[in-house]
Coordinates of C-alpha atoms in Angstrom, one line a residue:
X1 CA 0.0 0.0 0.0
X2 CA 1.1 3.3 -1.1
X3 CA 2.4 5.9 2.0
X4 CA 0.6 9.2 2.3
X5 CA 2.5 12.1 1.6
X6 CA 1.8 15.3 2.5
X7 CA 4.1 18.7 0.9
X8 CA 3.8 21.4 3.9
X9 CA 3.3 20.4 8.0
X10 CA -0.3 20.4 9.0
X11 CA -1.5 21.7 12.4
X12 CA -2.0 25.3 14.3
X13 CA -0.2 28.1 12.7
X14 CA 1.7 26.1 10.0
X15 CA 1.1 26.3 6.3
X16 CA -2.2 24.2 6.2
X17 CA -2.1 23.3 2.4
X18 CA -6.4 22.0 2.1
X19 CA -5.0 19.0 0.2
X20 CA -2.2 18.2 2.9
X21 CA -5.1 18.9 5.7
X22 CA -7.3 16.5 4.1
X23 CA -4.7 13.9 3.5
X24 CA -4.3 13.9 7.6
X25 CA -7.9 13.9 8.6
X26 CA -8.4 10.8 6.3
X27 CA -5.5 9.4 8.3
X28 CA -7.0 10.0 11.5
X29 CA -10.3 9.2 10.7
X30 CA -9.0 5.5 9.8
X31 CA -8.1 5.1 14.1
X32 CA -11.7 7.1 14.8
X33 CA -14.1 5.5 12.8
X34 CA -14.6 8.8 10.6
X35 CA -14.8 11.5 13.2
X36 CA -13.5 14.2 11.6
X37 CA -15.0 16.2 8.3
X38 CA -12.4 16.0 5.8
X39 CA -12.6 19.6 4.8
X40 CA -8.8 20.5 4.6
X41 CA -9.9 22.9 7.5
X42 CA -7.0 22.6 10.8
X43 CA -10.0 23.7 13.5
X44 CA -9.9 22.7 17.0
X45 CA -10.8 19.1 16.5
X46 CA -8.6 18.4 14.2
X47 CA -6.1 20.1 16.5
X48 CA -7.2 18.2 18.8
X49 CA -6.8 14.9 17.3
X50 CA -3.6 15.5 15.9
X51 CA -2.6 16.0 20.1
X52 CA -4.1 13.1 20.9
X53 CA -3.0 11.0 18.3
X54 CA 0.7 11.9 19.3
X55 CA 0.3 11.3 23.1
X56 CA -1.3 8.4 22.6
X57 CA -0.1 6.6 19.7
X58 CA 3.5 8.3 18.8
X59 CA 4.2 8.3 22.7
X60 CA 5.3 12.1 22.6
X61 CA 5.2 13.7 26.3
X62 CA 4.4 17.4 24.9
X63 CA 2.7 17.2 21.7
X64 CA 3.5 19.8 19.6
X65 CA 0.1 19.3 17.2
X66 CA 2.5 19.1 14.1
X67 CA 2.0 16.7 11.5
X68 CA 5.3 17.6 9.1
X69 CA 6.2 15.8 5.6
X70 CA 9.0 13.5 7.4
X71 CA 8.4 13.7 11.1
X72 CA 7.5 10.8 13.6
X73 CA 3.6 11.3 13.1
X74 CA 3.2 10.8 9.9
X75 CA 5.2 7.8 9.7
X76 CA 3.5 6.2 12.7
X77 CA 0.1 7.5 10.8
X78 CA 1.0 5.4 7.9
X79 CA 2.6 2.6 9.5
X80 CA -0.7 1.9 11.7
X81 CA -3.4 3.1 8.6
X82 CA -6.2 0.4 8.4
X83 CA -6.5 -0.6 5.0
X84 CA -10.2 -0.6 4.3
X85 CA -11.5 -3.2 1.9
X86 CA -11.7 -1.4 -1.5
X87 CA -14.5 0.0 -2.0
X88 CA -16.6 -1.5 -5.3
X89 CA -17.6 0.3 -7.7
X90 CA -21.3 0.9 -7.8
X91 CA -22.9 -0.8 -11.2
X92 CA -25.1 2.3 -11.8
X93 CA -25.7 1.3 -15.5
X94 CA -23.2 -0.3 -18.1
X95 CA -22.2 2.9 -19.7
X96 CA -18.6 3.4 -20.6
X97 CA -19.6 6.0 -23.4
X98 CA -17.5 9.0 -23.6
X99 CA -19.3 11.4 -22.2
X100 CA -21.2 11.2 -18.9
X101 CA -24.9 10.0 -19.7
X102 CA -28.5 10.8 -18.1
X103 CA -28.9 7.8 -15.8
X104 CA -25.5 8.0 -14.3
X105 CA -26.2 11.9 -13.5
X106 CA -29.6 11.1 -12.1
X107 CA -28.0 8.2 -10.1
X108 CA -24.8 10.8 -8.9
X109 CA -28.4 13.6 -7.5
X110 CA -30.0 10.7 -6.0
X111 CA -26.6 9.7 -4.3
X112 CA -25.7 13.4 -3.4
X113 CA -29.1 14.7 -2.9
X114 CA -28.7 17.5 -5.5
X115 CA -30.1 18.7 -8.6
X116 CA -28.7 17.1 -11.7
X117 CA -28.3 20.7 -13.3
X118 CA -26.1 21.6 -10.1
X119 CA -23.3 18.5 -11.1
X120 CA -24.0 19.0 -15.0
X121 CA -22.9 22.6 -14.0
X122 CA -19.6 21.7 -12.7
X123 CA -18.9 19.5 -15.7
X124 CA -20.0 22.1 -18.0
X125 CA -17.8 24.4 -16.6
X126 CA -14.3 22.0 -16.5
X127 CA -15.0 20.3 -19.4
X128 CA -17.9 21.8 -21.3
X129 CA -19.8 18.6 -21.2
X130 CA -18.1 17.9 -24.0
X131 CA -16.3 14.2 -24.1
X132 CA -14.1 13.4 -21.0
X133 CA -11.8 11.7 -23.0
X134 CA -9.3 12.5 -26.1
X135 CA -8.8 8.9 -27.4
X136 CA -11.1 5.7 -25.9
X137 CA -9.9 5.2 -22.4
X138 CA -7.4 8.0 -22.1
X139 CA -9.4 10.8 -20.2
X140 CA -8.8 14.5 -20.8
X141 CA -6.2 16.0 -17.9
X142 CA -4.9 19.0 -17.2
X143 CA -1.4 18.6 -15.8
X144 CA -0.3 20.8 -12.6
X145 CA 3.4 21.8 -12.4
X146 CA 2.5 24.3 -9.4
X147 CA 1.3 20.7 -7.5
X148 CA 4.3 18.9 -8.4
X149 CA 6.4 21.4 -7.0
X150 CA 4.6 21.0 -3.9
X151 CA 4.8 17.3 -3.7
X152 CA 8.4 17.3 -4.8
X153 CA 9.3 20.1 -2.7
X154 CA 11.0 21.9 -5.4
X155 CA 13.3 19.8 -6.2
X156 CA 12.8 20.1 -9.9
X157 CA 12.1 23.7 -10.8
X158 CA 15.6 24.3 -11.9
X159 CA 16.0 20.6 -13.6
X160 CA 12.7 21.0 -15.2
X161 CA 10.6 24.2 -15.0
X162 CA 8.5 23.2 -18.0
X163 CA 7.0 20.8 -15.5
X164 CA 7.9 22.1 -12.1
X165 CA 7.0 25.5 -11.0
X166 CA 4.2 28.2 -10.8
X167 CA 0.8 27.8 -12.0
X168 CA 0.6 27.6 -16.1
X169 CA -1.3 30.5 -17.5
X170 CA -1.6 28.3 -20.2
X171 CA -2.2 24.9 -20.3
X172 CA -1.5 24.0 -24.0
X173 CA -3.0 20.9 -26.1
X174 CA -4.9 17.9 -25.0
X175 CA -1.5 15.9 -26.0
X176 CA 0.7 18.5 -24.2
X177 CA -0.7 17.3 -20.9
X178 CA 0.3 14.0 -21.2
X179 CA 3.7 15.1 -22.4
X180 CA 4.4 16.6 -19.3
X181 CA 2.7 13.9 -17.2
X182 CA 5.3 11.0 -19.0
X183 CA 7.7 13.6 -17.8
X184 CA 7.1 13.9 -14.5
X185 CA 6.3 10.2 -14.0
X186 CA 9.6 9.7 -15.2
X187 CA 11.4 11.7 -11.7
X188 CA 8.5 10.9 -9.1
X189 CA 5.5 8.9 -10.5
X190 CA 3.1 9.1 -7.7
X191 CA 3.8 13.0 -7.4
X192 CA 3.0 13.0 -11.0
X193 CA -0.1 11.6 -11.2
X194 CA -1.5 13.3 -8.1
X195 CA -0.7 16.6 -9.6
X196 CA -3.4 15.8 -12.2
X197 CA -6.8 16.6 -12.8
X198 CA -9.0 13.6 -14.4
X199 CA -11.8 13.3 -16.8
X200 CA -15.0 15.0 -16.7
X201 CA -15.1 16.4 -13.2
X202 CA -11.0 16.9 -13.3
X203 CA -11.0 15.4 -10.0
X204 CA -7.0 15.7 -8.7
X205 CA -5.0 12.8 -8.6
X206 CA -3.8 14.4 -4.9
X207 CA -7.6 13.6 -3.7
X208 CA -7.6 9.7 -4.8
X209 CA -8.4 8.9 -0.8
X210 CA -11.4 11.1 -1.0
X211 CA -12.9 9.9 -4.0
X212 CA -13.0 6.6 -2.5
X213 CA -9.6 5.1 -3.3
X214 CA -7.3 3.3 -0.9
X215 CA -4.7 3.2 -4.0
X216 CA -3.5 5.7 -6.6
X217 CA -3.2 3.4 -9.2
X218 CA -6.7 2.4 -8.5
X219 CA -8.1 5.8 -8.7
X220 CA -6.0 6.4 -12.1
X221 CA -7.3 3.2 -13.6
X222 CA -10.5 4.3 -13.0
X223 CA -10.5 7.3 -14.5
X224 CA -10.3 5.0 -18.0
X225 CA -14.8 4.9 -18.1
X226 CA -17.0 7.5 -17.0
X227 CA -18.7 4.8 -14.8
X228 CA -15.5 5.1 -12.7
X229 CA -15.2 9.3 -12.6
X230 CA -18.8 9.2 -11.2
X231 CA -17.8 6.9 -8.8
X232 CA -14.8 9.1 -7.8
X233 CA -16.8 13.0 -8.3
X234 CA -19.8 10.7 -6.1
X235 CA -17.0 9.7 -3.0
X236 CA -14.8 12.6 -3.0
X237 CA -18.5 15.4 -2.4
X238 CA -19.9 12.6 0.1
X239 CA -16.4 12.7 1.7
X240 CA -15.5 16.7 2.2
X241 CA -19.2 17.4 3.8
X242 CA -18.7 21.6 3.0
X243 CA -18.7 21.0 -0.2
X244 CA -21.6 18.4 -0.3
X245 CA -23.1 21.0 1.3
X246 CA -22.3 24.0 -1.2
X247 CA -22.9 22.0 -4.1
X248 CA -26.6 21.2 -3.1
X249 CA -27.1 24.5 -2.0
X250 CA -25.9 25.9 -5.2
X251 CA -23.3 28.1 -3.4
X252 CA -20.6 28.4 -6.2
X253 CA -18.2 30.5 -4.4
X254 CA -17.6 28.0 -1.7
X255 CA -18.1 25.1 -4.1
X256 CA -15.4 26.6 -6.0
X257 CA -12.9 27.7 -3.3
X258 CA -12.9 23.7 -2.0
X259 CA -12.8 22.4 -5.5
X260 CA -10.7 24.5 -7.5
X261 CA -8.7 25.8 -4.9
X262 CA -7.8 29.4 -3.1
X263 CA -7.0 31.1 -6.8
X264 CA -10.4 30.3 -8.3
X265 CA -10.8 33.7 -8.4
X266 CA -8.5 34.6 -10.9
X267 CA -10.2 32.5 -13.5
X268 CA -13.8 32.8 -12.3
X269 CA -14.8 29.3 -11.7
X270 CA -17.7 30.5 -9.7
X271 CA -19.3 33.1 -11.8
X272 CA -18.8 30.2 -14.7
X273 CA -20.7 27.8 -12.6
X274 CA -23.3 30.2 -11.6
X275 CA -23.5 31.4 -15.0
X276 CA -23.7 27.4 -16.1
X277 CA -27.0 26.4 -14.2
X278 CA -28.9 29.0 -14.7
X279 CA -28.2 28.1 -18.6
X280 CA -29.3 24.9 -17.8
X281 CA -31.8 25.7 -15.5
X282 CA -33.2 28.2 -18.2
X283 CA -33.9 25.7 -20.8
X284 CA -36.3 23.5 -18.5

């Protein structure tokens, strides 16, 4: 089983990346039966079972509530994770089309209790509801240098700034993507394919726990049918409660803060989802 990894330390005043945050609460919540939200949010409880965790479990005499990339919590986190049984995919219908069809949005409302127009929104607005693959079985990605610096730690800006550094302005070509992806699998292939977003939803590789995954591969391979990126968009909502509850409330700034991260700002991915339903919800 694959180690989690986290970029920055987690816990009260450190750098709190949501994706690192989350990575630790679903590590906690696998000694707690699911007690925690997994919201990438360091609030008291979280602080508080960080504490605990490291009293009890790592045997620390003054806790310091400070999960860092290579330090004794994290290790004993992984080393004592439960593997769950994978979870099966759910045989909503036998569709492996190339787009996302009807029955598997009304099955992904029923299963998030939220309008179909809400999730066809999102879609519309990360890929246009257009196909969510380039070629049978390859899905469409968008690759993330910013993320691999993260989970590389910088190691590679210098080496390879085509793949490792800022945010892209612009992202290039369908084929592009995977260029840089064969790349970057090439010095670090986990980091690689976490710092990609999949198929229709363009679900991050970094979120593969979320989205119901106890391996990356798994989550990857999956990404292959859109039976298998509703499964995934379906687990990773369920499983980060805020935005469960911003998506059925059709709240698209905190839907997109959560989902597209801090900057969604800059490129307006709530106004585009706003914008998105009420096309949607216009023509019914």
């Amino acid at each position: 089983m694959e180690e989690a990894r986290i970029a920055f330390p987690v816990g009260k005043g450190q750098v709190n990346r949501v994706e690192d945050v989350k990575t630790v609460q679903q590590l906690l919540n696998s000694r707690s039966n699911g007690t925690l939200s997994v919201d990438g949010i360091v609030g008291i409880r979280t602080q508080t079972a960080i504490t605990h965790f490291q009293r009890q479990i790592v045997g620390m005499h003054s806790p310091d509530g400070i999960v860092s990339p290579n330090g004794p919590t994290l290790r004993k986190l992984n080393h004592l994770h439960i593997r769950r049984p994978a979870t099966s995919q759910p045989s909503f219908s036998s569709d492996s089309g190339d787009s996302v069809s009807e029955e598997l949005y009304l099955n992904a409302a029923r299963e998030l209790n939220c309008e179909v127009a809400a999730i066809k929104a999102v879609v519309m607005t990360e890929t246009a509801l257009r196909s969510a693959f380039i070629s049978p079985g390859k899905p469409k990605i968008l690759y993330e240098r910013h993320y691999f610096r993260r989970l590389t730690q910088g190691r590679y800006d210098h080496s390879y700034p085509e793949i490792s550094g800022e945010r892209y302005k612009q992202y290039g070509s369908h084929e592009l993507q995977y260029e840089r992806l064969e790349k970057a699998m090439a010095l670090d292939r986990q980091a690689a394919l976490m710092s990609v977003s999949w198929g229709a939803f363009q679900i991050m590789g970094a979120n593969y726990r979320s989205a119901g995954f106890n391996e990356l591969e798994d989550f990857v391979s999956a990404m292959k049918n859109t039976n298998g990126q509703v499964f995934a968009f379906i687990n990773h909502i369920k499983n980060t409660p805020t935005l469960r509850t911003a998506l059925q409330n059709k709240d698209w700034t905190t839907f997109a803060k959560l989902y597209n991260g801090k900057k969604y700002a800059e490129r307006n991915y709530h106004i585009k989802m706003a914008n998105n339903y009420h096309s949607l919800t216009s023509r019914q």
